[in-house]
mmCIF file of C-alpha atoms in Angstrom:
data_model
loop_
_atom_site.group_PDB
_atom_site.id
_atom_site.type_symbol
_atom_site.label_atom_id
_atom_site.label_comp_id
_atom_site.label_asym_id
_atom_site.label_seq_id
_atom_site.Cartn_x
_atom_site.Cartn_y
_atom_site.Cartn_z
ATOM 1 C CA UNK A 182 24.496 42.552 24.956
ATOM 2 C CA UNK A 183 27.299 40.503 24.992
ATOM 3 C CA UNK A 184 30.794 41.410 26.593
ATOM 4 C CA UNK A 185 33.030 42.933 23.777
ATOM 5 C CA UNK A 186 36.132 39.401 22.608
ATOM 6 C CA UNK A 187 38.978 39.295 24.782
ATOM 7 C CA UNK A 188 42.198 40.764 22.472
ATOM 8 C CA UNK A 189 44.419 41.691 24.715
ATOM 9 C CA UNK A 190 44.888 39.972 28.566
ATOM 10 C CA UNK A 191 46.047 43.026 30.479
ATOM 11 C CA UNK A 192 47.593 41.046 33.918
ATOM 12 C CA UNK A 193 49.863 40.787 31.298
ATOM 13 C CA UNK A 194 50.463 44.106 30.208
ATOM 14 C CA UNK A 195 51.105 45.169 33.494
ATOM 15 C CA UNK A 196 53.338 42.678 34.272
ATOM 16 C CA UNK A 197 55.663 44.099 31.581
ATOM 17 C CA UNK A 198 54.851 47.587 31.617
ATOM 18 C CA UNK A 199 56.613 46.858 35.833
ATOM 19 C CA UNK A 200 59.719 45.209 33.747
ATOM 20 C CA UNK A 201 60.311 48.150 31.811
ATOM 21 C CA UNK A 202 59.323 50.776 34.177
ATOM 22 C CA UNK A 203 63.843 51.151 34.934
ATOM 23 C CA UNK A 204 64.763 52.040 31.653
ATOM 24 C CA UNK A 205 60.989 52.895 30.000
ATOM 25 C CA UNK A 206 63.015 56.744 29.531
ATOM 26 C CA UNK A 207 65.655 55.202 27.012
ATOM 27 C CA UNK A 208 62.947 54.501 24.430
ATOM 28 C CA UNK A 209 60.152 57.058 25.702
ATOM 29 C CA UNK A 210 60.496 58.588 22.540
ATOM 30 C CA UNK A 211 57.009 58.037 21.047
ATOM 31 C CA UNK A 212 55.181 58.946 24.668
ATOM 32 C CA UNK A 213 57.336 62.071 24.568
ATOM 33 C CA UNK A 214 56.067 62.709 21.202
ATOM 34 C CA UNK A 215 52.301 62.123 21.904
ATOM 35 C CA UNK A 216 51.763 64.207 24.532
ATOM 36 C CA UNK A 217 53.901 66.853 23.780
ATOM 37 C CA UNK A 218 51.714 67.331 21.083
ATOM 38 C CA UNK A 219 48.573 67.007 23.736
ATOM 39 C CA UNK A 220 50.137 70.119 25.675
ATOM 40 C CA UNK A 221 49.988 71.669 22.249
ATOM 41 C CA UNK A 222 46.131 71.221 21.855
ATOM 42 C CA UNK A 223 46.059 72.505 25.434
ATOM 43 C CA UNK A 224 48.475 76.134 24.391
ATOM 44 C CA UNK A 225 44.853 76.679 21.883
ATOM 45 C CA UNK A 226 42.750 75.975 24.206
ATOM 46 C CA UNK A 227 41.918 79.232 26.396
ATOM 47 C CA UNK A 228 40.272 77.820 30.010
ATOM 48 C CA UNK A 229 40.579 76.616 32.859
ATOM 49 C CA UNK A 230 40.963 72.578 34.354
ATOM 50 C CA UNK A 231 40.887 72.968 37.525
ATOM 51 C CA UNK A 232 40.724 68.607 37.870
ATOM 52 C CA UNK A 233 43.056 66.350 35.595
ATOM 53 C CA UNK A 234 44.032 62.675 34.825
ATOM 54 C CA UNK A 235 46.463 61.807 32.594
ATOM 55 C CA UNK A 236 45.876 58.196 32.146
ATOM 56 C CA UNK A 237 47.978 56.242 31.493
ATOM 57 C CA UNK A 238 50.640 58.426 32.715
ATOM 58 C CA UNK A 239 53.760 55.771 32.811
ATOM 59 C CA UNK A 240 57.043 58.147 33.163
ATOM 60 C CA UNK A 241 54.734 61.503 33.235
ATOM 61 C CA UNK A 242 55.874 62.960 30.031
ATOM 62 C CA UNK A 243 52.534 65.296 29.827
ATOM 63 C CA UNK A 244 53.756 66.203 33.575
ATOM 64 C CA UNK A 245 56.709 67.043 32.226
ATOM 65 C CA UNK A 246 55.479 68.721 28.747
ATOM 66 C CA UNK A 247 52.643 70.919 30.420
ATOM 67 C CA UNK A 248 54.772 72.273 32.993
ATOM 68 C CA UNK A 249 57.372 73.693 29.835
ATOM 69 C CA UNK A 250 54.447 75.377 28.529
ATOM 70 C CA UNK A 251 51.862 77.939 28.955
ATOM 71 C CA UNK A 252 49.108 75.397 29.319
ATOM 72 C CA UNK A 253 50.990 74.867 32.849
ATOM 73 C CA UNK A 254 48.484 78.118 34.526
ATOM 74 C CA UNK A 255 45.247 76.906 33.067
ATOM 75 C CA UNK A 256 45.623 73.201 34.849
ATOM 76 C CA UNK A 257 45.571 72.571 38.887
ATOM 77 C CA UNK A 258 45.726 69.564 40.455
ATOM 78 C CA UNK A 259 46.819 66.759 37.671
ATOM 79 C CA UNK A 260 46.236 63.036 38.984
ATOM 80 C CA UNK A 261 48.809 60.872 36.821
ATOM 81 C CA UNK A 262 47.368 57.300 36.483
ATOM 82 C CA UNK A 263 48.790 53.822 35.399
ATOM 83 C CA UNK A 264 48.404 50.349 34.829
ATOM 84 C CA UNK A 265 51.360 49.784 36.528
ATOM 85 C CA UNK A 266 52.731 51.074 39.813
ATOM 86 C CA UNK A 267 56.347 50.333 39.254
ATOM 87 C CA UNK A 268 55.642 53.860 36.286
ATOM 88 C CA UNK A 269 54.414 55.866 38.830
ATOM 89 C CA UNK A 270 57.243 55.128 41.595
ATOM 90 C CA UNK A 271 59.191 57.795 42.302
ATOM 91 C CA UNK A 272 57.045 60.881 41.331
ATOM 92 C CA UNK A 273 55.711 63.666 43.271
ATOM 93 C CA UNK A 274 52.252 64.551 42.964
ATOM 94 C CA UNK A 275 48.899 62.864 43.402
ATOM 95 C CA UNK A 276 49.253 59.492 41.883
ATOM 96 C CA UNK A 277 46.760 56.326 41.134
ATOM 97 C CA UNK A 278 47.135 53.010 39.195
ATOM 98 C CA UNK A 279 43.746 52.653 37.893
ATOM 99 C CA UNK A 280 43.132 50.263 35.142
ATOM 100 C CA UNK A 281 41.578 52.588 32.032
ATOM 101 C CA UNK A 282 39.017 49.477 31.333
ATOM 102 C CA UNK A 283 37.730 49.635 35.022
ATOM 103 C CA UNK A 284 37.843 53.680 35.966
ATOM 104 C CA UNK A 285 37.504 53.798 39.730
ATOM 105 C CA UNK A 286 36.019 58.514 38.746
ATOM 106 C CA UNK A 287 32.746 59.573 40.212
ATOM 107 C CA UNK A 288 30.659 61.169 37.376
ATOM 108 C CA UNK A 289 31.204 64.031 36.283
ATOM 109 C CA UNK A 290 34.172 65.305 38.346
ATOM 110 C CA UNK A 291 36.740 65.700 35.937
ATOM 111 C CA UNK A 292 37.539 69.086 33.401
ATOM 112 C CA UNK A 293 39.932 67.034 31.473
ATOM 113 C CA UNK A 294 41.464 63.897 30.774
ATOM 114 C CA UNK A 295 45.015 62.721 28.881
ATOM 115 C CA UNK A 296 45.317 59.412 27.785
ATOM 116 C CA UNK A 297 48.274 59.246 25.453
ATOM 117 C CA UNK A 298 49.703 55.730 23.944
ATOM 118 C CA UNK A 299 47.552 53.702 26.619
ATOM 119 C CA UNK A 300 44.148 52.933 24.638
ATOM 120 C CA UNK A 301 45.452 51.330 22.286
ATOM 121 C CA UNK A 302 45.407 48.254 24.682
ATOM 122 C CA UNK A 303 42.348 48.247 25.862
ATOM 123 C CA UNK A 304 39.165 45.384 25.058
ATOM 124 C CA UNK A 305 36.418 47.660 24.899
ATOM 125 C CA UNK A 306 37.644 51.462 23.715
ATOM 126 C CA UNK A 307 34.380 52.709 22.896
ATOM 127 C CA UNK A 308 33.309 51.733 26.628
ATOM 128 C CA UNK A 309 37.064 53.103 28.307
ATOM 129 C CA UNK A 310 36.058 56.307 26.136
ATOM 130 C CA UNK A 311 32.409 55.771 28.016
ATOM 131 C CA UNK A 312 33.597 56.059 31.380
ATOM 132 C CA UNK A 313 36.347 58.621 31.217
ATOM 133 C CA UNK A 314 33.073 61.312 28.904
ATOM 134 C CA UNK A 315 30.949 60.123 32.070
ATOM 135 C CA UNK A 316 33.509 61.008 34.684
ATOM 136 C CA UNK A 317 34.271 64.645 33.145
ATOM 137 C CA UNK A 318 31.476 67.223 33.894
ATOM 138 C CA UNK A 319 29.413 68.405 30.570
ATOM 139 C CA UNK A 320 32.024 70.784 28.565
ATOM 140 C CA UNK A 321 34.766 68.808 29.391
ATOM 141 C CA UNK A 322 37.400 67.950 27.635
ATOM 142 C CA UNK A 323 39.436 64.881 26.375
ATOM 143 C CA UNK A 324 42.148 64.693 24.296
ATOM 144 C CA UNK A 325 43.648 60.796 23.605
ATOM 145 C CA UNK A 326 46.345 59.484 21.588
ATOM 146 C CA UNK A 327 47.475 55.937 20.448
ATOM 147 C CA UNK A 328 49.103 53.600 18.110
ATOM 148 C CA UNK A 329 46.686 53.884 14.768
ATOM 149 C CA UNK A 330 47.056 50.084 11.422
ATOM 150 C CA UNK A 331 49.716 51.294 10.624
ATOM 151 C CA UNK A 332 51.765 50.426 13.320
ATOM 152 C CA UNK A 333 55.145 48.583 12.218
ATOM 153 C CA UNK A 334 53.905 47.759 9.534
ATOM 154 C CA UNK A 335 57.281 46.843 7.947
ATOM 155 C CA UNK A 336 57.856 44.126 10.791
ATOM 156 C CA UNK A 337 54.440 42.574 11.194
ATOM 157 C CA UNK A 338 54.806 41.642 6.947
ATOM 158 C CA UNK A 339 58.130 40.216 7.471
ATOM 159 C CA UNK A 340 57.633 37.958 10.459
ATOM 160 C CA UNK A 341 54.105 36.856 8.251
ATOM 161 C CA UNK A 342 56.665 36.095 5.023
ATOM 162 C CA UNK A 343 58.964 34.756 6.454
ATOM 163 C CA UNK A 344 56.736 31.838 8.950
ATOM 164 C CA UNK A 345 54.446 30.943 5.943
ATOM 165 C CA UNK A 346 57.517 30.402 4.203
ATOM 166 C CA UNK A 347 59.113 28.110 6.699
ATOM 167 C CA UNK A 348 56.098 26.583 8.146
ATOM 168 C CA UNK A 349 52.881 26.654 5.152
ATOM 169 C CA UNK A 350 51.076 29.133 8.003
ATOM 170 C CA UNK A 351 51.397 31.634 9.762
ATOM 171 C CA UNK A 352 49.530 33.554 12.513
ATOM 172 C CA UNK A 353 49.230 37.241 14.241
ATOM 173 C CA UNK A 354 52.937 37.837 16.302
ATOM 174 C CA UNK A 355 51.238 41.355 16.977
ATOM 175 C CA UNK A 356 48.798 43.160 18.113
ATOM 176 C CA UNK A 357 46.382 44.302 16.260
ATOM 177 C CA UNK A 358 45.677 48.163 15.916
ATOM 178 C CA UNK A 359 42.300 50.669 15.159
ATOM 179 C CA UNK A 360 42.164 51.999 11.699
ATOM 180 C CA UNK A 361 42.597 55.588 11.193
ATOM 181 C CA UNK A 362 39.617 55.623 9.642
ATOM 182 C CA UNK A 363 37.111 54.417 12.511
ATOM 183 C CA UNK A 364 39.149 57.522 15.072
ATOM 184 C CA UNK A 365 36.651 59.771 14.590
ATOM 185 C CA UNK A 366 33.440 57.399 14.834
ATOM 186 C CA UNK A 367 35.635 55.914 18.586
ATOM 187 C CA UNK A 368 34.504 59.695 20.087
ATOM 188 C CA UNK A 369 31.034 59.794 18.452
ATOM 189 C CA UNK A 370 29.715 56.158 19.421
ATOM 190 C CA UNK A 371 30.928 57.201 22.617
ATOM 191 C CA UNK A 372 29.080 59.880 22.736
ATOM 192 C CA UNK A 373 31.626 62.539 22.720
ATOM 193 C CA UNK A 374 30.539 65.936 21.096
ATOM 194 C CA UNK A 375 32.245 67.922 18.344
ATOM 195 C CA UNK A 376 34.287 64.782 17.585
ATOM 196 C CA UNK A 377 38.142 65.790 15.859
ATOM 197 C CA UNK A 378 40.634 63.338 14.907
ATOM 198 C CA UNK A 379 43.783 63.426 13.666
ATOM 199 C CA UNK A 380 47.193 61.209 12.317
ATOM 200 C CA UNK A 381 50.276 61.532 12.709
ATOM 201 C CA UNK A 382 52.723 59.153 11.378
ATOM 202 C CA UNK A 383 56.114 58.853 12.867
ATOM 203 C CA UNK A 384 59.058 57.066 10.777
ATOM 204 C CA UNK A 385 62.258 55.677 12.992
ATOM 205 C CA UNK A 386 65.098 54.654 10.978
ATOM 206 C CA UNK A 387 66.710 51.326 12.618
ATOM 207 C CA UNK A 388 70.385 50.161 11.963
ATOM 208 C CA UNK A 389 68.971 46.680 12.466
ATOM 209 C CA UNK A 390 65.481 45.205 13.968
ATOM 210 C CA UNK A 391 67.222 43.639 16.728
ATOM 211 C CA UNK A 392 67.526 47.529 18.046
ATOM 212 C CA UNK A 393 63.157 48.446 17.395
ATOM 213 C CA UNK A 394 62.899 44.960 19.321
ATOM 214 C CA UNK A 395 65.181 46.061 22.042
ATOM 215 C CA UNK A 396 63.178 49.875 21.986
ATOM 216 C CA UNK A 397 59.235 47.389 22.331
ATOM 217 C CA UNK A 398 60.122 45.831 25.293
ATOM 218 C CA UNK A 399 61.989 48.976 26.293
ATOM 219 C CA UNK A 400 58.369 50.459 26.554
ATOM 220 C CA UNK A 401 56.444 47.811 27.748
ATOM 221 C CA UNK A 402 54.638 47.163 24.094
ATOM 222 C CA UNK A 403 54.948 44.622 23.403
ATOM 223 C CA UNK A 404 52.512 41.994 21.980
ATOM 224 C CA UNK A 405 50.370 40.746 25.172
ATOM 225 C CA UNK A 406 47.493 38.928 22.930
ATOM 226 C CA UNK A 407 45.141 37.256 24.899
ATOM 227 C CA UNK A 408 44.914 34.309 22.394
ATOM 228 C CA UNK A 409 49.429 33.586 21.524
ATOM 229 C CA UNK A 410 50.277 31.543 18.931
ATOM 230 C CA UNK A 411 50.587 28.368 19.668
ATOM 231 C CA UNK A 412 53.850 27.773 18.762
ATOM 232 C CA UNK A 413 56.815 29.877 19.851
ATOM 233 C CA UNK A 414 58.937 32.170 17.883
ATOM 234 C CA UNK A 415 62.300 30.149 16.707
ATOM 235 C CA UNK A 416 65.471 31.252 15.986
ATOM 236 C CA UNK A 417 65.384 30.004 12.603
ATOM 237 C CA UNK A 418 61.706 32.126 12.361
ATOM 238 C CA UNK A 419 63.608 35.833 13.454
ATOM 239 C CA UNK A 420 66.696 35.243 11.190
ATOM 240 C CA UNK A 421 64.327 34.765 8.034
ATOM 241 C CA UNK A 422 62.296 37.886 9.256
ATOM 242 C CA UNK A 423 65.566 40.130 9.807
ATOM 243 C CA UNK A 424 65.966 39.250 5.400
ATOM 244 C CA UNK A 425 62.929 39.766 4.904
ATOM 245 C CA UNK A 426 63.025 42.983 6.051
ATOM 246 C CA UNK A 427 66.206 43.866 4.923
ATOM 247 C CA UNK A 428 65.598 43.516 1.742
ATOM 248 C CA UNK A 429 61.546 45.030 1.199
ATOM 249 C CA UNK A 430 62.353 47.643 3.391
ATOM 250 C CA UNK A 431 65.875 48.836 3.466
ATOM 251 C CA UNK A 432 66.974 52.133 2.528
ATOM 252 C CA UNK A 433 69.753 53.365 0.155
ATOM 253 C CA UNK A 434 72.464 53.270 3.620
ATOM 254 C CA UNK A 435 70.594 49.827 5.273
ATOM 255 C CA UNK A 436 69.056 51.723 7.437
ATOM 256 C CA UNK A 437 65.177 50.064 7.942
ATOM 257 C CA UNK A 438 62.341 51.913 8.881
ATOM 258 C CA UNK A 439 60.296 51.466 11.468
ATOM 259 C CA UNK A 440 56.661 53.248 10.710
ATOM 260 C CA UNK A 441 54.528 54.060 13.691
ATOM 261 C CA UNK A 442 50.826 56.046 13.601
ATOM 262 C CA UNK A 443 49.703 58.478 16.121
ATOM 263 C CA UNK A 444 45.918 58.324 15.745
ATOM 264 C CA UNK A 445 45.101 61.370 17.959
ATOM 265 C CA UNK A 446 41.295 61.617 19.386
ATOM 266 C CA UNK A 447 40.025 65.356 20.699
ATOM 267 C CA UNK A 448 36.271 65.334 22.296
ATOM 268 C CA UNK A 449 34.334 67.136 24.635
ATOM 269 C CA UNK A 450 31.183 66.094 27.410
ATOM 270 C CA UNK A 451 28.403 67.140 25.919
ATOM 271 C CA UNK A 452 26.746 70.590 26.784
ATOM 272 C CA UNK A 453 24.081 72.663 25.357
ATOM 273 C CA UNK A 454 26.815 75.749 25.299
ATOM 274 C CA UNK A 455 27.989 73.836 22.846
ATOM 275 C CA UNK A 456 27.994 74.547 19.170
ATOM 276 C CA UNK A 457 24.818 72.473 17.482
ATOM 277 C CA UNK A 458 24.860 71.644 13.413
ATOM 278 C CA UNK A 459 22.312 73.299 11.925
ATOM 279 C CA UNK A 460 19.253 71.511 10.413
ATOM 280 C CA UNK A 461 19.551 70.694 6.519
ATOM 281 C CA UNK A 462 17.130 73.016 4.317
ATOM 282 C CA UNK A 463 17.939 75.375 7.792
ATOM 283 C CA UNK A 464 20.151 77.824 5.730
ATOM 284 C CA UNK A 465 19.326 81.434 6.010
ATOM 285 C CA UNK A 466 21.149 82.209 2.262
ATOM 286 C CA UNK A 467 21.667 80.335 -0.665
ATOM 287 C CA UNK A 468 24.907 79.783 -1.695
ATOM 288 C CA UNK A 469 25.744 81.509 -4.912
ATOM 289 C CA UNK A 470 24.980 85.067 -3.000
ATOM 290 C CA UNK A 471 27.205 83.872 0.251
ATOM 291 C CA UNK A 472 30.359 83.052 -2.331
ATOM 292 C CA UNK A 473 29.039 86.293 -5.046
ATOM 293 C CA UNK A 474 28.991 84.330 -7.231
ATOM 294 C CA UNK A 475 25.893 83.671 -10.749
ATOM 295 C CA UNK A 476 24.053 80.333 -9.970
ATOM 296 C CA UNK A 477 23.883 78.353 -12.668
ATOM 297 C CA UNK A 478 21.390 75.223 -13.314
ATOM 298 C CA UNK A 479 22.312 71.912 -14.492
ATOM 299 C CA UNK A 480 21.198 70.557 -18.061
ATOM 300 C CA UNK A 481 18.352 68.628 -18.676
ATOM 301 C CA UNK A 482 19.121 65.697 -19.099
ATOM 302 C CA UNK A 483 16.158 64.140 -21.632
ATOM 303 C CA UNK A 484 15.379 60.620 -21.421
#
């Protein structure tokens, strides 16, 4: 079996996360939104999770959101794991430096894995999900959120247009993201049972694109493409991209929207106790009887 393509430079990602760690809290609004959403989902599941992992913990947004909810009483030990050591420093509780692509957990040991806004940097998302499914006990729960394909669509279009105008060609400057339509399929391919996928689109408004770029740097979310563009992004291209951004996307008050698409996946490690879909033809009641209506056959078509 051939190895997956190397889309992202994970060493560069670690470096950028290390650099972002001291000021990460100033731009963690997406992380907190995804973490709070994960906690809301946990609150609806009335069961115990003795051993849990927050994978891609960053500044501990999930732990903080969990502590404020009723679900905290049902989660025992929570291990915070992150690619960046500096992101984990300065907090109490069990912490572990771990790479989503090479998880250190033994098979069948965890009751819950939560991963918010880190999996979109994995070169092999399915491979990472398979490792998580194997680390879970039977009927263990996975909740994951990552950035989807509509993320930064305004900035992406503006950069491509500006570069094409000024250089006669354009290359990728922003990392690719998974399509929302493929989200549930990722869980199925990874062997999870009862997969569910949801989409949350967030629009953040900025006074200038430079403010957006500053937030992306503060998040450690600037591009880490392994095959980086051979030409540097010049001031002229950036200036023209900002003009295009304003021309195409500015709102009546002059502020500029930036779209972030958060794909949230929920799946369970397979277990015999879980519900199974009925086999085709196994229904014991006609649909018309169940609905209390009279069945009308379709008119016969003549040849």
